[in-house]
């Protein structure tokens, strides 16, 4: 029996987490972790598989014989723009741990804004004991743009918390118990939305979609007067100059941002210090690396047994 192909691992994750996850992973084949200095100049020809996340720019020129590329996350826009990406199946990471983490972040941000957490933090800094008028979740409509696996899970959990939840996607998805909108109904969707949650993939159609024109169409009838923007999809989908302008002018009342046009976010960005903005460093749905490797093992087993790969990216659609 011929030797099984090694797996190239080129992940810009926490190195210690990757090393720990590799213990016991891929037990029947060699792993080439390019974070290991001893492996950086390794001959990568003749290798079938690579697991990538913000990989080194020379990866594909050094590994010309790949048969499958695995993304280390649910998003693949950064992989699609890597130099020399071969014309082979690109598989995105789909796992319950990733879905759960994203939903936790979305629910947390909605609750932070609902319960006026920043206002209470400011009062606490002044040692001021004061009650604020408190709406409940049922008073707020959360509109989610991007109703894939992540969006649907977040919608279900927000509904459990009592929020009114509506969903929008380019192709309308019928979801029981929730009003759904498609591409031609975007304005109607926005007019009902008090808290806007962005979970869109980055495609030609979604690049810069969250701009001043879109924010101006959001509901101003909610309990806080001005709408809230919450984005954990992709930084390229938002126009940050417009977000800042809308926060300054009151078109937006607040924001929670996990993704940015350029990452890492510049230390000089105003977002860091704005009292009505929560910033997190692209960690809303950080991949569980052990779960990622288990997913890759499962897909390789399918591929080598002649079964179709799952979660293959449609490169024209971009997801």
Coordinates of C-alpha atoms in Angstrom, one line a residue:
X1 CA 0.0 0.0 0.0
X2 CA 1.5 3.4 -1.0
X3 CA 2.3 5.8 1.9
X4 CA -0.5 8.3 2.6
X5 CA 0.1 11.9 1.6
X6 CA 1.3 14.2 4.3
X7 CA -0.8 17.3 5.3
X8 CA 0.6 20.8 5.1
X9 CA -0.6 23.0 8.0
X10 CA -0.2 26.7 7.4
X11 CA -2.3 28.5 10.0
X12 CA -1.8 31.9 11.5
X13 CA -3.5 30.8 14.7
X14 CA -2.1 30.8 18.3
X15 CA 1.0 28.6 17.8
X16 CA 0.7 26.8 21.1
X17 CA -3.0 26.0 20.3
X18 CA -2.0 24.5 16.9
X19 CA 0.8 22.5 18.5
X20 CA -1.5 21.1 21.1
X21 CA -4.2 20.3 18.6
X22 CA -1.7 18.4 16.4
X23 CA -1.0 16.0 19.2
X24 CA -3.0 13.0 18.2
X25 CA -4.3 14.5 14.9
X26 CA -3.6 12.8 11.6
X27 CA -2.1 9.7 13.3
X28 CA -1.6 7.8 10.1
X29 CA 0.2 10.5 8.1
X30 CA 3.0 13.1 8.4
X31 CA 2.1 16.7 9.3
X32 CA 4.2 19.5 8.0
X33 CA 3.5 22.5 10.3
X34 CA 5.0 25.5 8.5
X35 CA 5.1 27.4 11.8
X36 CA 8.0 25.1 12.7
X37 CA 11.2 26.8 11.5
X38 CA 12.7 23.4 10.5
X39 CA 9.8 22.9 8.0
X40 CA 9.8 26.3 6.3
X41 CA 12.2 25.3 3.5
X42 CA 10.8 21.8 3.1
X43 CA 10.1 20.4 -0.3
X44 CA 6.3 20.4 -0.6
X45 CA 6.0 18.8 -4.0
X46 CA 3.9 15.7 -4.3
X47 CA 1.7 16.6 -1.3
X48 CA -2.1 16.3 -1.7
X49 CA -3.5 18.4 1.2
X50 CA -3.1 21.8 2.8
X51 CA -4.9 23.4 5.7
X52 CA -4.6 27.2 5.5
X53 CA -5.6 30.4 7.2
X54 CA -3.7 33.6 6.1
X55 CA -1.0 31.2 4.8
X56 CA 2.5 32.2 3.6
X57 CA 2.4 33.8 0.1
X58 CA 4.8 31.1 -1.3
X59 CA 2.7 28.1 -0.2
X60 CA 1.1 27.3 -3.5
X61 CA 4.2 27.8 -5.6
X62 CA 6.1 25.5 -3.2
X63 CA 3.2 22.9 -3.1
X64 CA 2.3 22.5 -6.8
X65 CA 0.5 19.1 -6.6
X66 CA -2.3 19.8 -4.1
X67 CA -5.5 18.0 -4.6
X68 CA -7.6 19.7 -1.9
X69 CA -7.2 23.0 0.1
X70 CA -9.0 23.3 3.4
X71 CA -9.8 26.7 4.9
X72 CA -9.2 27.1 8.6
X73 CA -12.4 29.0 9.0
X74 CA -15.9 29.4 7.7
X75 CA -14.9 32.3 5.6
X76 CA -12.8 31.8 2.4
X77 CA -12.5 35.2 0.9
X78 CA -8.8 35.5 2.0
X79 CA -8.1 32.1 0.6
X80 CA -9.6 33.0 -2.8
X81 CA -7.2 35.9 -3.2
X82 CA -4.0 34.0 -2.2
X83 CA -1.4 34.0 -5.0
X84 CA -1.3 30.8 -7.0
X85 CA -4.4 29.2 -5.5
X86 CA -4.7 26.0 -7.6
X87 CA -7.9 24.9 -9.4
X88 CA -8.8 22.2 -6.9
X89 CA -11.6 21.8 -4.4
X90 CA -11.6 24.4 -1.6
X91 CA -13.4 23.2 1.5
X92 CA -14.6 25.6 4.2
X93 CA -14.7 24.7 7.9
X94 CA -18.2 23.9 9.1
X95 CA -18.5 22.7 12.7
X96 CA -20.9 23.1 15.6
X97 CA -18.2 24.7 17.8
X98 CA -17.7 27.5 15.3
X99 CA -21.4 28.0 15.0
X100 CA -21.9 28.1 18.7
X101 CA -19.1 30.6 19.3
X102 CA -20.5 33.0 16.7
X103 CA -24.0 32.8 18.2
X104 CA -22.6 33.4 21.7
X105 CA -20.9 36.6 20.4
X106 CA -23.9 37.9 18.6
X107 CA -26.3 37.3 21.5
X108 CA -23.8 38.9 23.9
X109 CA -23.5 42.0 21.8
X110 CA -27.2 42.4 21.4
X111 CA -27.7 42.0 25.2
X112 CA -24.9 44.5 25.9
X113 CA -26.7 47.1 23.9
X114 CA -30.1 46.2 25.1
X115 CA -29.1 46.4 28.8
X116 CA -27.1 49.6 28.2
X117 CA -24.0 48.1 29.6
X118 CA -21.7 51.0 28.4
X119 CA -23.9 53.6 30.1
X120 CA -23.8 51.6 33.4
X121 CA -20.0 51.2 33.1
X122 CA -19.7 55.0 32.8
X123 CA -22.0 55.5 35.8
X124 CA -19.9 53.0 37.8
X125 CA -16.7 54.9 37.0
X126 CA -18.4 58.0 38.6
X127 CA -19.7 55.9 41.5
X128 CA -23.2 57.1 40.5
X129 CA -26.1 54.9 41.5
X130 CA -28.8 55.6 38.9
X131 CA -31.4 53.5 37.1
X132 CA -32.0 53.9 33.4
X133 CA -35.2 53.2 31.6
X134 CA -34.9 49.6 30.5
X135 CA -36.6 48.2 27.4
X136 CA -36.8 44.4 27.1
X137 CA -35.8 42.2 24.2
X138 CA -39.4 42.0 22.9
X139 CA -39.2 45.8 22.2
X140 CA -36.3 45.3 19.8
X141 CA -36.2 43.8 16.2
X142 CA -32.9 42.3 15.3
X143 CA -32.3 42.0 11.6
X144 CA -29.6 39.5 10.5
X145 CA -28.0 39.9 7.1
X146 CA -26.6 36.5 6.1
X147 CA -28.8 33.6 6.9
X148 CA -26.5 30.6 6.4
X149 CA -25.6 28.2 9.1
X150 CA -24.3 30.9 11.4
X151 CA -27.1 33.3 10.9
X152 CA -29.8 30.8 11.4
X153 CA -28.3 29.6 14.7
X154 CA -27.9 33.1 16.0
X155 CA -31.5 33.9 15.0
X156 CA -32.8 30.9 17.0
X157 CA -30.9 31.9 20.1
X158 CA -31.8 35.5 19.9
X159 CA -35.5 34.4 19.6
X160 CA -35.1 32.4 22.7
X161 CA -33.9 35.5 24.5
X162 CA -37.1 37.2 23.4
X163 CA -35.9 39.4 20.6
X164 CA -38.0 39.8 17.5
X165 CA -35.8 38.4 14.7
X166 CA -36.0 38.9 11.0
X167 CA -33.5 37.6 8.3
X168 CA -32.2 38.8 4.9
X169 CA -30.1 36.9 2.4
X170 CA -29.6 37.4 -1.3
X171 CA -31.7 34.3 -2.0
X172 CA -34.6 34.4 0.5
X173 CA -34.6 31.4 2.9
X174 CA -37.9 30.3 4.4
X175 CA -37.3 29.8 8.1
X176 CA -40.2 28.7 10.4
X177 CA -41.4 31.3 12.8
X178 CA -39.4 34.1 11.3
X179 CA -40.0 36.7 8.6
X180 CA -37.4 36.4 5.8
X181 CA -36.4 38.8 3.0
X182 CA -34.6 38.4 -0.2
X183 CA -32.5 40.6 -2.5
X184 CA -35.4 42.7 -3.8
X185 CA -36.8 43.3 -0.3
X186 CA -33.7 44.8 1.4
X187 CA -35.3 48.3 2.0
X188 CA -38.3 46.7 3.7
X189 CA -36.1 44.6 5.9
X190 CA -34.0 47.5 6.9
X191 CA -37.0 49.6 7.8
X192 CA -38.0 47.1 10.5
X193 CA -34.5 46.6 11.9
X194 CA -33.4 48.2 15.2
X195 CA -30.2 46.1 15.7
X196 CA -28.5 45.1 12.4
X197 CA -26.3 42.0 12.6
X198 CA -23.9 41.4 9.7
X199 CA -22.9 37.8 9.0
X200 CA -22.4 38.0 5.3
X201 CA -19.6 36.4 3.3
X202 CA -17.4 38.7 1.4
X203 CA -18.3 38.7 -2.3
X204 CA -18.4 41.2 -5.1
X205 CA -22.0 41.9 -4.2
X206 CA -21.4 42.4 -0.5
X207 CA -18.2 44.4 -0.6
X208 CA -18.9 47.8 1.1
X209 CA -22.6 47.0 1.5
X210 CA -22.7 48.4 5.0
X211 CA -22.4 52.1 4.1
X212 CA -24.1 55.4 5.0
X213 CA -26.9 54.8 2.5
X214 CA -27.8 51.5 4.1
X215 CA -27.6 52.8 7.6
X216 CA -29.9 55.7 6.8
X217 CA -32.6 53.1 5.9
X218 CA -32.6 51.4 9.3
X219 CA -35.5 51.8 11.7
X220 CA -35.5 54.8 14.1
X221 CA -38.6 53.6 15.9
X222 CA -36.9 51.3 18.3
X223 CA -36.6 51.9 22.0
X224 CA -33.2 53.7 21.7
X225 CA -34.1 55.9 18.8
X226 CA -31.0 55.2 16.7
X227 CA -30.1 51.8 15.4
X228 CA -27.2 49.6 16.3
X229 CA -24.8 48.0 13.9
X230 CA -23.1 44.6 14.8
X231 CA -20.7 43.0 12.4
X232 CA -18.9 39.7 12.7
X233 CA -19.0 38.7 9.0
X234 CA -16.2 40.3 7.0
X235 CA -14.4 43.7 7.4
X236 CA -14.6 44.2 3.6
X237 CA -18.4 44.4 3.8
X238 CA -18.3 47.6 5.8
X239 CA -17.3 51.1 5.0
X240 CA -15.6 52.3 8.1
X241 CA -15.5 56.0 7.2
X242 CA -19.3 55.8 6.9
X243 CA -19.7 54.0 10.2
X244 CA -17.7 56.7 12.0
X245 CA -19.6 59.5 10.2
X246 CA -23.0 57.8 11.2
X247 CA -21.9 57.3 14.8
X248 CA -20.9 61.0 15.0
X249 CA -24.1 62.2 13.4
X250 CA -26.4 59.9 15.3
X251 CA -27.6 58.0 12.3
X252 CA -26.2 55.0 14.3
X253 CA -26.5 54.9 18.0
X254 CA -23.8 52.4 18.7
X255 CA -21.8 49.5 17.1
X256 CA -20.1 46.3 17.9
X257 CA -17.3 45.4 15.4
X258 CA -15.3 42.1 15.3
X259 CA -14.0 42.6 11.7
X260 CA -12.3 45.5 10.0
X261 CA -11.2 46.6 6.5
X262 CA -7.6 46.2 7.6
X263 CA -6.5 43.8 10.3
X264 CA -5.1 44.2 12.8
X265 CA -7.0 47.4 13.5
X266 CA -4.6 50.4 13.7
X267 CA -3.8 51.6 17.2
X268 CA -4.8 55.0 15.9
X269 CA -8.3 54.0 15.0
X270 CA -11.0 56.0 16.7
X271 CA -13.0 52.8 17.2
X272 CA -10.8 51.8 20.2
X273 CA -11.9 54.8 22.3
X274 CA -15.5 55.6 21.2
X275 CA -17.8 55.2 24.2
X276 CA -20.6 53.6 22.1
X277 CA -18.5 51.0 20.2
X278 CA -17.4 47.6 21.3
X279 CA -14.2 46.2 19.5
X280 CA -13.1 42.6 19.5
X281 CA -10.1 41.3 17.4
X282 CA -11.8 39.0 14.9
X283 CA -12.5 36.4 17.5
X284 CA -16.3 36.1 17.4
X285 CA -16.0 32.6 15.9
X286 CA -12.4 31.6 16.5
X287 CA -11.9 28.1 15.1
X288 CA -11.5 25.3 17.6
X289 CA -8.3 23.9 16.1
X290 CA -8.9 20.3 17.3
X291 CA -12.3 20.4 15.7
X292 CA -10.8 21.8 12.5
X293 CA -8.3 19.0 12.3
X294 CA -11.0 16.4 13.0
X295 CA -13.1 18.0 10.2
X296 CA -10.1 17.8 7.8
X297 CA -9.4 14.2 8.7
X298 CA -13.1 13.3 8.0
X299 CA -13.1 15.1 4.6
X300 CA -9.8 13.4 3.6
X301 CA -11.2 10.0 4.5
X302 CA -14.2 10.8 2.3
X303 CA -12.0 11.9 -0.6
X304 CA -9.7 8.9 -0.5
X305 CA -12.6 6.5 -0.3
X306 CA -14.2 8.0 -3.5
X307 CA -17.0 9.9 -1.6
X308 CA -17.7 13.5 -2.5
X309 CA -16.2 16.2 -0.3
X310 CA -18.6 18.3 1.8
X311 CA -18.8 22.1 2.1
X312 CA -16.9 22.7 -1.1
X313 CA -16.8 26.4 -2.0
X314 CA -18.6 27.7 -5.1
X315 CA -15.8 30.0 -6.3
X316 CA -18.2 32.1 -8.5
X317 CA -20.5 32.8 -5.5
X318 CA -17.5 33.3 -3.2
X319 CA -18.8 30.9 -0.4

